[in-house]
PDB file of C-alpha atoms and ligand atoms in Angstrom:
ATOM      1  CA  UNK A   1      12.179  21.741  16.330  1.00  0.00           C
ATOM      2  CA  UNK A   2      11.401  22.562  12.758  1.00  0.00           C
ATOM      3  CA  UNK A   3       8.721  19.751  12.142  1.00  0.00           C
ATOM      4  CA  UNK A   4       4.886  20.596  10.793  1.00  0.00           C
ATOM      5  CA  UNK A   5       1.853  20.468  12.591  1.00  0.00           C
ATOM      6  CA  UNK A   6      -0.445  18.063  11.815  1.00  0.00           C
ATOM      7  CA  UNK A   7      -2.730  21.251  10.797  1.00  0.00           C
ATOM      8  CA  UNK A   8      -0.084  22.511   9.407  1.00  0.00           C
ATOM      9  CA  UNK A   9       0.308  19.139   6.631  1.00  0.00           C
ATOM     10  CA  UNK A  10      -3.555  19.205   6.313  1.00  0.00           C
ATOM     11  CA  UNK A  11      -4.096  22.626   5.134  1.00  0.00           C
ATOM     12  CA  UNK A  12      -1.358  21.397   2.666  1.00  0.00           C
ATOM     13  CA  UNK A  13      -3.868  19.185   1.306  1.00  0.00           C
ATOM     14  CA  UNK A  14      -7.881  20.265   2.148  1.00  0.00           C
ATOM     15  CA  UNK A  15      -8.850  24.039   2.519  1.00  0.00           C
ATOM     16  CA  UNK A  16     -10.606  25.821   5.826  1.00  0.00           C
ATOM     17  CA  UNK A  17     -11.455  23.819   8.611  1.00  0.00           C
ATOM     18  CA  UNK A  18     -11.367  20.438   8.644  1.00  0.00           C
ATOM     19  CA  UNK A  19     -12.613  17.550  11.346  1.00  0.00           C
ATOM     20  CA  UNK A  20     -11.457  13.864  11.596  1.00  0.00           C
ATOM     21  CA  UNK A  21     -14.789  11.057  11.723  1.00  0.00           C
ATOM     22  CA  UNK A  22     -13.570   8.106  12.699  1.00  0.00           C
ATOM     23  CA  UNK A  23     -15.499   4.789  11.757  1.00  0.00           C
ATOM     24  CA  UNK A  24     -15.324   1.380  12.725  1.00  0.00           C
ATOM     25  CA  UNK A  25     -16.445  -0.425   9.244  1.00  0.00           C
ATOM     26  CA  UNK A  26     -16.095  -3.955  10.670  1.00  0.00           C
ATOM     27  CA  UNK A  27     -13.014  -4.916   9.943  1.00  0.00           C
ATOM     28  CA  UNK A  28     -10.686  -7.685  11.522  1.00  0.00           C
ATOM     29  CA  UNK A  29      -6.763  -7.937  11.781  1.00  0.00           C
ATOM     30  CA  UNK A  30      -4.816 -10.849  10.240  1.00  0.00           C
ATOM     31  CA  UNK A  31      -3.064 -11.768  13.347  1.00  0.00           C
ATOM     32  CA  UNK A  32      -6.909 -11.999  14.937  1.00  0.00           C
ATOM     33  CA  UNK A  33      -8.203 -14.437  12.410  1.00  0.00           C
ATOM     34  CA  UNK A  34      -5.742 -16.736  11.679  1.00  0.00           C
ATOM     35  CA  UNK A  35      -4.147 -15.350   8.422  1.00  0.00           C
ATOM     36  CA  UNK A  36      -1.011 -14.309  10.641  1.00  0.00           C
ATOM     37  CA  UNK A  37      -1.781 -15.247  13.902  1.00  0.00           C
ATOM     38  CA  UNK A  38      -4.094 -15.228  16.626  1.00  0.00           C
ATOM     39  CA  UNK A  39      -5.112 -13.036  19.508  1.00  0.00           C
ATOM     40  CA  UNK A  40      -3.989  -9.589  17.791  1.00  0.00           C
ATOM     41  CA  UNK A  41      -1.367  -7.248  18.935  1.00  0.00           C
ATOM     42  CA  UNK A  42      -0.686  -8.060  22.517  1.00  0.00           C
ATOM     43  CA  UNK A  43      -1.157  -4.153  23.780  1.00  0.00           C
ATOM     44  CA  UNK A  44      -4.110  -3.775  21.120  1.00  0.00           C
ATOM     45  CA  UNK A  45      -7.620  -3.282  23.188  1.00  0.00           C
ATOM     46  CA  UNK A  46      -9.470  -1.180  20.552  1.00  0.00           C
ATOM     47  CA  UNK A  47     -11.948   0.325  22.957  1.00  0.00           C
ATOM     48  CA  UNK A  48      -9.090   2.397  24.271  1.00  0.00           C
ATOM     49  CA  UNK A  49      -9.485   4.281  21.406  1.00  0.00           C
ATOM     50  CA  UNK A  50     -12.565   4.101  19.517  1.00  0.00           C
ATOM     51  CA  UNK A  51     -14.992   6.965  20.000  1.00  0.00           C
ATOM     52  CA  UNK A  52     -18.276   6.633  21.805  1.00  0.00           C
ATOM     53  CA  UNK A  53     -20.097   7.173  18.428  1.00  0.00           C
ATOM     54  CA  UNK A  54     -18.380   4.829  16.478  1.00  0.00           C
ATOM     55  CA  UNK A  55     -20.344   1.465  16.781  1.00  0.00           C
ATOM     56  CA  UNK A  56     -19.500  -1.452  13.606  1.00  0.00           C
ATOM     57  CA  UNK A  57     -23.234  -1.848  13.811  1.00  0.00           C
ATOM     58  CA  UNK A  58     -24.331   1.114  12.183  1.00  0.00           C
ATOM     59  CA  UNK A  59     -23.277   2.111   8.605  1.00  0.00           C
ATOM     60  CA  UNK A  60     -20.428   4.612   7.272  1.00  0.00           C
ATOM     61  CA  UNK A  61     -23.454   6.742   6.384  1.00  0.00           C
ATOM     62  CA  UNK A  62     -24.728   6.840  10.228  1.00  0.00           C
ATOM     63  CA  UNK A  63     -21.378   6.618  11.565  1.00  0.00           C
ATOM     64  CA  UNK A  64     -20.236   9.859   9.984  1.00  0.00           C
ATOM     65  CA  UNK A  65     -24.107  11.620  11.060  1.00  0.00           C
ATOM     66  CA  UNK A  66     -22.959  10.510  14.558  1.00  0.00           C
ATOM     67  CA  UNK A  67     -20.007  12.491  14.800  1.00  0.00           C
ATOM     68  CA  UNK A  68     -20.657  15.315  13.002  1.00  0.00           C
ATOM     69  CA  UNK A  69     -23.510  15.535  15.784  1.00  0.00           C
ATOM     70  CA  UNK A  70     -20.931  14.366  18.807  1.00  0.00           C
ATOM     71  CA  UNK A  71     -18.553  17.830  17.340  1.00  0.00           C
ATOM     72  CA  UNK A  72     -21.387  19.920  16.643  1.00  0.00           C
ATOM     73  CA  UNK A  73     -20.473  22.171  19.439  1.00  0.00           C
ATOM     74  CA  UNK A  74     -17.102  23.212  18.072  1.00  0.00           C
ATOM     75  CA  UNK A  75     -17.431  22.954  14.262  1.00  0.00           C
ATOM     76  CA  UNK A  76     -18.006  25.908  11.736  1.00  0.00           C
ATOM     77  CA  UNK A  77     -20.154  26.175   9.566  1.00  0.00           C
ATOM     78  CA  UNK A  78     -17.782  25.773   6.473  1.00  0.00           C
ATOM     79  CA  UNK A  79     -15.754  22.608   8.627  1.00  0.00           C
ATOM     80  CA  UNK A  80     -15.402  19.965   6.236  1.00  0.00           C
ATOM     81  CA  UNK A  81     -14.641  16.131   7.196  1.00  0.00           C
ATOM     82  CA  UNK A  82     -12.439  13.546   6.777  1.00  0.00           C
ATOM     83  CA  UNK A  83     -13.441   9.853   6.651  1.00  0.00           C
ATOM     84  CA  UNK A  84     -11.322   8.079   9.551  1.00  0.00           C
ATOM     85  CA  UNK A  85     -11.216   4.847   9.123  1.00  0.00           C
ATOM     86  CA  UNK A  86      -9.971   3.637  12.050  1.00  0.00           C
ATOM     87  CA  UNK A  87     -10.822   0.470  13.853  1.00  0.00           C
ATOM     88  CA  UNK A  88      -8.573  -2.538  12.955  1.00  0.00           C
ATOM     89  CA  UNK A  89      -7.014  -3.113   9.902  1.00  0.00           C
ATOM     90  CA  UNK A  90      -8.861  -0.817   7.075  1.00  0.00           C
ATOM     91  CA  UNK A  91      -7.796  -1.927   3.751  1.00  0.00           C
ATOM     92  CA  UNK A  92      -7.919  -5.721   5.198  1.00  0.00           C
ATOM     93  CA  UNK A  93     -11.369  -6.839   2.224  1.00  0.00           C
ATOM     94  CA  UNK A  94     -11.722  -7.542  -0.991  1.00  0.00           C
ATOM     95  CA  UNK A  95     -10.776  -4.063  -3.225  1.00  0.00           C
ATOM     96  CA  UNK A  96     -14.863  -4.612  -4.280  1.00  0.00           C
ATOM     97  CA  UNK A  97     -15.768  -4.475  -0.497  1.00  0.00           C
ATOM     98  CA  UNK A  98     -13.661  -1.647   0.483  1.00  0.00           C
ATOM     99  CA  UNK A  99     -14.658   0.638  -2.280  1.00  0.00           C
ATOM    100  CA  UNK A 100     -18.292   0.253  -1.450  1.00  0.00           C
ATOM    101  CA  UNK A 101     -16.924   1.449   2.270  1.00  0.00           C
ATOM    102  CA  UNK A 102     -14.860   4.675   1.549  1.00  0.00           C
ATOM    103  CA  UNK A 103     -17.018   5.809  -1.580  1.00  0.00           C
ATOM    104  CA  UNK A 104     -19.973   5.769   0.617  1.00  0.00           C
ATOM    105  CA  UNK A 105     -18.058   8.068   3.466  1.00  0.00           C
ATOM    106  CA  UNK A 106     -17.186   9.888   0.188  1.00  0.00           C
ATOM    107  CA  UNK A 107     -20.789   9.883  -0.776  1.00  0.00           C
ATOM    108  CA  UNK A 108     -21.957  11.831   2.401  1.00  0.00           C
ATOM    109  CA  UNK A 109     -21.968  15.648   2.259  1.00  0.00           C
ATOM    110  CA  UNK A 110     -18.566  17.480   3.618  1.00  0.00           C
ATOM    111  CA  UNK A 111     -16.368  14.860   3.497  1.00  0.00           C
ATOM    112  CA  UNK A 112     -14.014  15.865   1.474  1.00  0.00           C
ATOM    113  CA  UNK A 113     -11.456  12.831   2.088  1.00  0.00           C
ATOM    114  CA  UNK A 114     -10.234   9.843   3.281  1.00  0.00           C
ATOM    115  CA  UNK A 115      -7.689   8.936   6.355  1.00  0.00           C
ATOM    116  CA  UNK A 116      -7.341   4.959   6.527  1.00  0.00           C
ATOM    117  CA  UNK A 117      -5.653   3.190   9.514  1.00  0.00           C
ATOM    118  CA  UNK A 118      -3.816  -0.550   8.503  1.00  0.00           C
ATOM    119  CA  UNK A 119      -1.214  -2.664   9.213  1.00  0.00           C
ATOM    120  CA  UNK A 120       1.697  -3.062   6.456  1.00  0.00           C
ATOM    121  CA  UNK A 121       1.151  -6.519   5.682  1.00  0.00           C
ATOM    122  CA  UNK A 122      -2.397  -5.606   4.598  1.00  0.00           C
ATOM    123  CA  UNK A 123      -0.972  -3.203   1.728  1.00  0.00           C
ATOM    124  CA  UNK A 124      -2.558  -4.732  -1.480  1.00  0.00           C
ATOM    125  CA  UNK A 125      -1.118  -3.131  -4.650  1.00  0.00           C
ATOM    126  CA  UNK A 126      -4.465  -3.310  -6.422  1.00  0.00           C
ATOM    127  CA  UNK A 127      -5.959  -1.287  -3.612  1.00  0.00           C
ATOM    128  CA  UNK A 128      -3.273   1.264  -3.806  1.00  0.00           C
ATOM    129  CA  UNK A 129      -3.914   1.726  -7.303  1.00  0.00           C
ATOM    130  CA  UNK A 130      -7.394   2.420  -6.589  1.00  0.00           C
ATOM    131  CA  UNK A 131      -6.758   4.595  -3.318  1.00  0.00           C
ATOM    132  CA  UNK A 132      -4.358   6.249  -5.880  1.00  0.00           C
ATOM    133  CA  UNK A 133      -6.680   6.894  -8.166  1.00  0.00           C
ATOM    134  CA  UNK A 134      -9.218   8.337  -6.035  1.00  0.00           C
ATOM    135  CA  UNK A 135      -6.489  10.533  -4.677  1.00  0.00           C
ATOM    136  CA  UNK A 136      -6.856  12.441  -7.925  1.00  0.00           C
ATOM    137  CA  UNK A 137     -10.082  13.772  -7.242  1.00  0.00           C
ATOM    138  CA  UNK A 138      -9.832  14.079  -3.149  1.00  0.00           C
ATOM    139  CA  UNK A 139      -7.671  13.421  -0.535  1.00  0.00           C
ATOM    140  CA  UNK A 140      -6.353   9.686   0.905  1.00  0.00           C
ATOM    141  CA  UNK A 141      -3.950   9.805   3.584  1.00  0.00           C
ATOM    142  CA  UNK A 142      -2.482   5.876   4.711  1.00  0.00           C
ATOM    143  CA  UNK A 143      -1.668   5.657   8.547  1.00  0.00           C
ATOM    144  CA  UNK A 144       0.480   2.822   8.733  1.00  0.00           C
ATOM    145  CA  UNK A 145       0.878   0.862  12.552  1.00  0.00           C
ATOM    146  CA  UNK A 146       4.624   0.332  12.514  1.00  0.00           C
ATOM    147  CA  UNK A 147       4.751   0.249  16.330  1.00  0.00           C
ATOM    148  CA  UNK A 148       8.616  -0.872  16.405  1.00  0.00           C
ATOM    149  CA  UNK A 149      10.945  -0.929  13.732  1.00  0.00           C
ATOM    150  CA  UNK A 150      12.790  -3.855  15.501  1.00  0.00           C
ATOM    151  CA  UNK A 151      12.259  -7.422  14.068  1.00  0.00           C
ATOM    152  CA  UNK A 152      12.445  -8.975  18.044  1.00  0.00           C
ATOM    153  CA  UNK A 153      10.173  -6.673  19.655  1.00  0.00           C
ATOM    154  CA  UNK A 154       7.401  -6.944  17.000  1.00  0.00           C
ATOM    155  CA  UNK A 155       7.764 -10.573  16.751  1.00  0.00           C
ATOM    156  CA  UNK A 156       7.439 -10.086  20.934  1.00  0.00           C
ATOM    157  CA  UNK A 157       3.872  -8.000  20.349  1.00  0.00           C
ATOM    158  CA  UNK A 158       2.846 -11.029  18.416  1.00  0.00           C
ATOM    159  CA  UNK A 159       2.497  -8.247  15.195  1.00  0.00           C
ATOM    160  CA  UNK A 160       2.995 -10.522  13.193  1.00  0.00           C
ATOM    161  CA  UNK A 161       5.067  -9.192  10.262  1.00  0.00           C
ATOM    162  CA  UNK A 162       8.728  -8.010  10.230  1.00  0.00           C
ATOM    163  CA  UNK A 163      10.008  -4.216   9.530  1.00  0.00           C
ATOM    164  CA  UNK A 164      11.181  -5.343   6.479  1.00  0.00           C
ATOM    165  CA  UNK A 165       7.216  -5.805   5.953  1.00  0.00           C
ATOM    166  CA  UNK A 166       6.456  -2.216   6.933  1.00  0.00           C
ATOM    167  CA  UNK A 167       9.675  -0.821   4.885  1.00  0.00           C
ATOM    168  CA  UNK A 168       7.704  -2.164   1.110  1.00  0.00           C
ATOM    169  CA  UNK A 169       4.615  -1.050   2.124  1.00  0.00           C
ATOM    170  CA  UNK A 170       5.009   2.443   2.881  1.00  0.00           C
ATOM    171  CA  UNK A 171       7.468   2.595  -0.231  1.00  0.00           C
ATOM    172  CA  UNK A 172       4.672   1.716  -2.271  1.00  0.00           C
ATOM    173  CA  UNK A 173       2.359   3.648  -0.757  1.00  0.00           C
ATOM    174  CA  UNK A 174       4.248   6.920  -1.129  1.00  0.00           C
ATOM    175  CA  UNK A 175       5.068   6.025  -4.850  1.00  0.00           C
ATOM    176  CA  UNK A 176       1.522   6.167  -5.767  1.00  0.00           C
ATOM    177  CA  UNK A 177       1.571   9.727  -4.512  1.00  0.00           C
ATOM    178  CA  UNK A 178      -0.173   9.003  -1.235  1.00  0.00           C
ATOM    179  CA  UNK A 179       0.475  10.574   1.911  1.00  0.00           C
ATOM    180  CA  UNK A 180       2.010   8.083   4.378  1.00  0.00           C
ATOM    181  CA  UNK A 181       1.243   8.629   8.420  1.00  0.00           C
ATOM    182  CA  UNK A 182       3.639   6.254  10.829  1.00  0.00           C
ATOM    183  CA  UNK A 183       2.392   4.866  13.687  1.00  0.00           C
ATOM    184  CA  UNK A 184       4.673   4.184  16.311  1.00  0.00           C
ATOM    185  CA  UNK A 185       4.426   2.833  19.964  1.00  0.00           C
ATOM    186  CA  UNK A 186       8.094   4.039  22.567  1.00  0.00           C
ATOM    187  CA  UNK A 187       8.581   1.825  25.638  1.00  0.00           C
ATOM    188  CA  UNK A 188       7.901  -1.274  24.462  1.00  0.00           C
ATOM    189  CA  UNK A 189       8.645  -4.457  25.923  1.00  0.00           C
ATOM    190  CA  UNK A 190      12.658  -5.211  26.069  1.00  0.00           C
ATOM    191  CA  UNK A 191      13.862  -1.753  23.952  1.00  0.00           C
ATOM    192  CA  UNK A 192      15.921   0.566  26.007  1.00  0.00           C
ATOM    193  CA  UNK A 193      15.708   4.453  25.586  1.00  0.00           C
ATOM    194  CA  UNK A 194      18.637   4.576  23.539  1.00  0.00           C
ATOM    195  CA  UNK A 195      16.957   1.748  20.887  1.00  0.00           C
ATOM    196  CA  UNK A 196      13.878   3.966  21.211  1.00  0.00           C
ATOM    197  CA  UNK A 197      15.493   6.831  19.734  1.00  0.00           C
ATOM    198  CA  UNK A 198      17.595   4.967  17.063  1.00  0.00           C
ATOM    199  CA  UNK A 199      14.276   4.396  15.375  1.00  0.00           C
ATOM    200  CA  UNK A 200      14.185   7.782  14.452  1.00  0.00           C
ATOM    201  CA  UNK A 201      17.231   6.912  12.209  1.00  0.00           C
ATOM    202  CA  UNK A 202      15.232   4.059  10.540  1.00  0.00           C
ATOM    203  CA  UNK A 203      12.121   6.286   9.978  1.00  0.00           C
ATOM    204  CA  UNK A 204      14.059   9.183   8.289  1.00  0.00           C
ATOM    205  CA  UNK A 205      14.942   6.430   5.756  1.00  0.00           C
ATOM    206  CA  UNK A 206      11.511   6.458   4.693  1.00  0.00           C
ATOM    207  CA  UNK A 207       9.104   8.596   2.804  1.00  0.00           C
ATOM    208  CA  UNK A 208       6.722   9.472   5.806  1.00  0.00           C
ATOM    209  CA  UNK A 209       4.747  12.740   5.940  1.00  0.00           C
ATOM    210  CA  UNK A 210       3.360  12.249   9.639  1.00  0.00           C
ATOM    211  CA  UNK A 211       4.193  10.568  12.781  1.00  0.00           C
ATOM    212  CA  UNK A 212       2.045   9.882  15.787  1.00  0.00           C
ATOM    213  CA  UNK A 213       4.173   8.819  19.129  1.00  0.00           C
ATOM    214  CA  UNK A 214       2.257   6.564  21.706  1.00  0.00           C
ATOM    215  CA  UNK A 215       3.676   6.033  25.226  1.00  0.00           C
ATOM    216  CA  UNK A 216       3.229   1.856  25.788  1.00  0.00           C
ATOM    217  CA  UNK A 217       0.129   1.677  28.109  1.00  0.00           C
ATOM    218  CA  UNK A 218      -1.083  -1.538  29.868  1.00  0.00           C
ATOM    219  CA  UNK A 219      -4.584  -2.242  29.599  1.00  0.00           C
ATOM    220  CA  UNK A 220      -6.910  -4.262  30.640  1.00  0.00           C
ATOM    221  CA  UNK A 221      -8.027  -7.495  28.171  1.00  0.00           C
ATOM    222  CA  UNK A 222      -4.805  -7.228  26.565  1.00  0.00           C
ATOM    223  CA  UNK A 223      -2.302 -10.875  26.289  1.00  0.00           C
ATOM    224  CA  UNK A 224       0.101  -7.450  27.335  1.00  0.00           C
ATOM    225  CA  UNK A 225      -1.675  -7.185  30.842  1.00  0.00           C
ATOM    226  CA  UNK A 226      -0.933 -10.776  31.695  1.00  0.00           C
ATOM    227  CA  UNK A 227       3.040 -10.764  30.227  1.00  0.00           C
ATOM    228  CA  UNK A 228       3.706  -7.587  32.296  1.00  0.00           C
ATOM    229  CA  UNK A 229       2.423  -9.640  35.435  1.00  0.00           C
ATOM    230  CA  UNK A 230       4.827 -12.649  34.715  1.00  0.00           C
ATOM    231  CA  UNK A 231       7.779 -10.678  33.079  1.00  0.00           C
ATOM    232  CA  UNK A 232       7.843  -7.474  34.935  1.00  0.00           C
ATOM    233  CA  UNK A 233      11.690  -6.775  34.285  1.00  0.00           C
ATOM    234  CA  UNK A 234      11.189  -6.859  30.923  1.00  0.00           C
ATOM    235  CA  UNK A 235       9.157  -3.455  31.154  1.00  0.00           C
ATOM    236  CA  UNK A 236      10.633  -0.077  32.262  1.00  0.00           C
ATOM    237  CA  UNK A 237       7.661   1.848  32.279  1.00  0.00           C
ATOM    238  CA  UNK A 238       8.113   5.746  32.263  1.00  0.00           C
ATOM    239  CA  UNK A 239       7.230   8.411  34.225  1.00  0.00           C
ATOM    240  CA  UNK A 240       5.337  11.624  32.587  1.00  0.00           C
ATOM    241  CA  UNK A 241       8.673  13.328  32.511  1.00  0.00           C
ATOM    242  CA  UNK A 242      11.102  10.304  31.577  1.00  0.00           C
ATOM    243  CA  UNK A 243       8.526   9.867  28.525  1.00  0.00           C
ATOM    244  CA  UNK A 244       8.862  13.827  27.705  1.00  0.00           C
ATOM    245  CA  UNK A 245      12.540  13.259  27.807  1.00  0.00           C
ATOM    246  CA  UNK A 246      12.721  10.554  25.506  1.00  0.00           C
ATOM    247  CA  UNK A 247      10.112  12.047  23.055  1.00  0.00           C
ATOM    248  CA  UNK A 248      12.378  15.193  22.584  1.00  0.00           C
ATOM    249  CA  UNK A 249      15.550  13.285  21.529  1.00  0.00           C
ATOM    250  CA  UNK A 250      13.412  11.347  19.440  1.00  0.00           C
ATOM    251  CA  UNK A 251      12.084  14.436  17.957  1.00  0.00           C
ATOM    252  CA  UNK A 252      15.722  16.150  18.065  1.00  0.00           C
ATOM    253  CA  UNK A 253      16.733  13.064  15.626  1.00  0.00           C
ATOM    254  CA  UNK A 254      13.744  13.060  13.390  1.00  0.00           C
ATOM    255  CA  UNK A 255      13.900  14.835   9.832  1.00  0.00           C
ATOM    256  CA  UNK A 256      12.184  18.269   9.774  1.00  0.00           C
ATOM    257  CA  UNK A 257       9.866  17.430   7.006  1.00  0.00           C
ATOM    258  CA  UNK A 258       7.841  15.070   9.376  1.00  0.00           C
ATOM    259  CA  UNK A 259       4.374  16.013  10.758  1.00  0.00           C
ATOM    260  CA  UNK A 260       3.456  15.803  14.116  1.00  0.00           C
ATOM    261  CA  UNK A 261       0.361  14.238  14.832  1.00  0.00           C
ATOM    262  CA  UNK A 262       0.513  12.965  18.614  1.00  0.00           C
ATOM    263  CA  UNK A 263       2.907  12.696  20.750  1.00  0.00           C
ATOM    264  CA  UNK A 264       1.177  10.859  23.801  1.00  0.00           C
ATOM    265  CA  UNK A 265      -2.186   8.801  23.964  1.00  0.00           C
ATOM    266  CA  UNK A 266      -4.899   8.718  26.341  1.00  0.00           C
ATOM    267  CA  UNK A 267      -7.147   5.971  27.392  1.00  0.00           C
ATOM    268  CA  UNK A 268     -10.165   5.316  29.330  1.00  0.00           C
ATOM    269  CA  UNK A 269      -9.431   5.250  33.067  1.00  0.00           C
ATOM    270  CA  UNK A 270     -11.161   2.282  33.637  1.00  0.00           C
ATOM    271  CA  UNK A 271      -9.291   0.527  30.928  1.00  0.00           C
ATOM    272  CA  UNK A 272      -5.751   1.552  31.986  1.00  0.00           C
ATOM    273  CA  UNK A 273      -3.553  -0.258  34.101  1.00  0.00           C
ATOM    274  CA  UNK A 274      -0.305   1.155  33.654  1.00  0.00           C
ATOM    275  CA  UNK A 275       1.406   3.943  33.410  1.00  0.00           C
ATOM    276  CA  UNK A 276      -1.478   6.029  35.286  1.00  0.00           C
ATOM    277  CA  UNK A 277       0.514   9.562  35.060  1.00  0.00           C
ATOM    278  CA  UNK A 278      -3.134  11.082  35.797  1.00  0.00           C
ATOM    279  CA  UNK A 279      -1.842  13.977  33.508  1.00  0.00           C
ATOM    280  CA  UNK A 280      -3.863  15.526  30.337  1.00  0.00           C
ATOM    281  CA  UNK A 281      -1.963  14.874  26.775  1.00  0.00           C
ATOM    282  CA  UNK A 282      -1.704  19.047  26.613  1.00  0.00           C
ATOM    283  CA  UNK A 283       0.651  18.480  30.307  1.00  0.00           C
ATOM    284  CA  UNK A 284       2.734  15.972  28.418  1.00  0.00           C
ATOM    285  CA  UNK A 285       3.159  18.270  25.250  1.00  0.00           C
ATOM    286  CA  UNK A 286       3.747  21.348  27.049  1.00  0.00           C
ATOM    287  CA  UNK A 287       7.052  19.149  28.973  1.00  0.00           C
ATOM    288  CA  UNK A 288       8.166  17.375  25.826  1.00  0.00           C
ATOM    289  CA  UNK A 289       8.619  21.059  24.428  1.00  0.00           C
ATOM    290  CA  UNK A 290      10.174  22.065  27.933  1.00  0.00           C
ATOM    291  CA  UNK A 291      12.890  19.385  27.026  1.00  0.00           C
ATOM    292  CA  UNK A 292      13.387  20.368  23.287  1.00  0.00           C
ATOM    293  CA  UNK A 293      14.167  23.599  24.169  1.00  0.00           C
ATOM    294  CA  UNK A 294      16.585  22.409  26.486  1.00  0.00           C
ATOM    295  CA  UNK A 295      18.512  20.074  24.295  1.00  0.00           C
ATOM    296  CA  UNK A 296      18.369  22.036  21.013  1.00  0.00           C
TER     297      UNK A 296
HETATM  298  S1  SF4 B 301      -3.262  -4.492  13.923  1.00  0.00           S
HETATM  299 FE1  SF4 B 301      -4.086  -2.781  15.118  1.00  0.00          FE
HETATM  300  S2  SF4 B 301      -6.237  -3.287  15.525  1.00  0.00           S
HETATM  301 FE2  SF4 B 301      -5.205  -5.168  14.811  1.00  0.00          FE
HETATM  302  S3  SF4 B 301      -4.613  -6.236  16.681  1.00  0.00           S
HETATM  303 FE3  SF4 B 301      -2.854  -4.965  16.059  1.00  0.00          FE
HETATM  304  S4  SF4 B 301      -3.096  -2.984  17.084  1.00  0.00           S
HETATM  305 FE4  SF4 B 301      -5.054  -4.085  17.237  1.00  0.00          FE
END
């Protein structure tokens, strides 16, 4: 496998070392208030992911304090930052609103750029313009959820927008210049291995520069938990190495030119209900390159 590391696409971008801050500005989703739909994503439980320093009631400026304090025990002192906007859907506010957000991350001293999480349908050509702009004078990378490229399975996650959706937005993301980060989640409800890896065919149709893999996981306070109680047959969840398995040919079929960002995810043990493979992200990695080397 030929494909970048995600270091590897970052020092492309943003000299010496570098560390990710993420932030949770306050946002919302449109399938959470109404604009799309209600009740969110049905896997989405955002405390599976957020940080223990990241807390909506403190401001970028404290947000980014916090975690250059919660990594000050394996920073350098010339590690710069990135502004992670992460938590729900970050470009989702008026363009007035959002540049108050990311120019005062920008405003804070050694961050040196901007990575902003958001859905596709929440891709507002004024506020690439601006995010392009910016990008002339530091770095803005887009991390798009895609999650499925199938029209059934995201209408199934209650996404609420079609791949169609996703397609535009990332377009016009990467004519702007931006750097483009895909999002996407294998196992899902209903798709079979074989659908899993045909998405690599739909990606590779797409200017992406990065790719982060999820494994589905159950958790708890999701509309998922209670759908994989009533319609277990509709989930084949994986084992550690059926996952690995899958990842490679996924990987096998993906362009070279794509970073690699993650290819598992890890959440809190009290939050998980399912797959519980009680195995460290590094185990997962070091079998999912067992397998590549197998198949290639
Ligand atoms: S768009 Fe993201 S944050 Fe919003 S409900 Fe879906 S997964 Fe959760």
């Amino acid at each position: 496998m030929d494909n970048p590391s995600f270091s590897e696409f970052l020092s492309r971008h943003v000299s010496g070392p570098v560390q990710k801050l993420a932030i949770d500005a306050g946002f919302t989703c449109p399938n959470r208030d109404g604009r799309a739909g209600r009740g969110g994503c049905s896997y989405c439980n955002n405390h599976s992911y957020s940080p223990k320093y990241c807390n909506s009631r403190l401001s970028v400026t404290e947000q980014i304090q916090q975690g250059k304090d919660f990594f000050s025990h394996k920073t350098k002192s010339d590690t710069r930052y990135l502004a992670y906007f992460q938590s729900y859907s970050n470009t989702y506010a008026p363009l007035g609103c959002l540049r108050q957000l990311y120019e005062e991350a920008l405003s804070a001293s050694d961050v040196v750029g901007l990575v902003i999480a958001t859905r596709p349908d929440c891709v507002d050509m004024d506020v690439l313009d601006y995010l392009a702009a910016l990008n002339k004078q530091v770095f803005v990378h887009l991390e798009i959820g895609v999650e499925s490229t199938y029209d059934d399975v995201l209408k199934r996650i209650n996404r609420g927008h079609d791949f169609a959706c996703t397609q535009q937005a990332i377009r016009a993301i990467a004519e702007r210049g931006l750097t483009v980060g895909a999002h996407l989640i294998l196992g899902l409800p209903t798709v079979t291995p074989e659908r899993d890896v045909d998405q690599a065919d739909q990606l590779n149709e797409l200017p992406i520069d990065v790719l982060k893999l999820h494994q589905l996981q159950i958790l708890r306070g999701t509309v998922m938990a209670k759908d994989f109680i009533l319609h277990q047959a509709d989930y084949s969840l994986m084992t550690a190495e059926s996952y690995a398995q899958l990842v490679a040919r996924f990987l096998k079929r993906l362009k070279p030119s794509v970073a690699l960002e993650r290819y598992v995810s890890e959440s809190p043990d009290e939050l998980l209900i399912a797959p519980r493979w009680g195995l460290k992200p590094q185990v997962v990695e070091m079998l999912v390159n067992k397998y590549l080397k197998e198949i290639c």
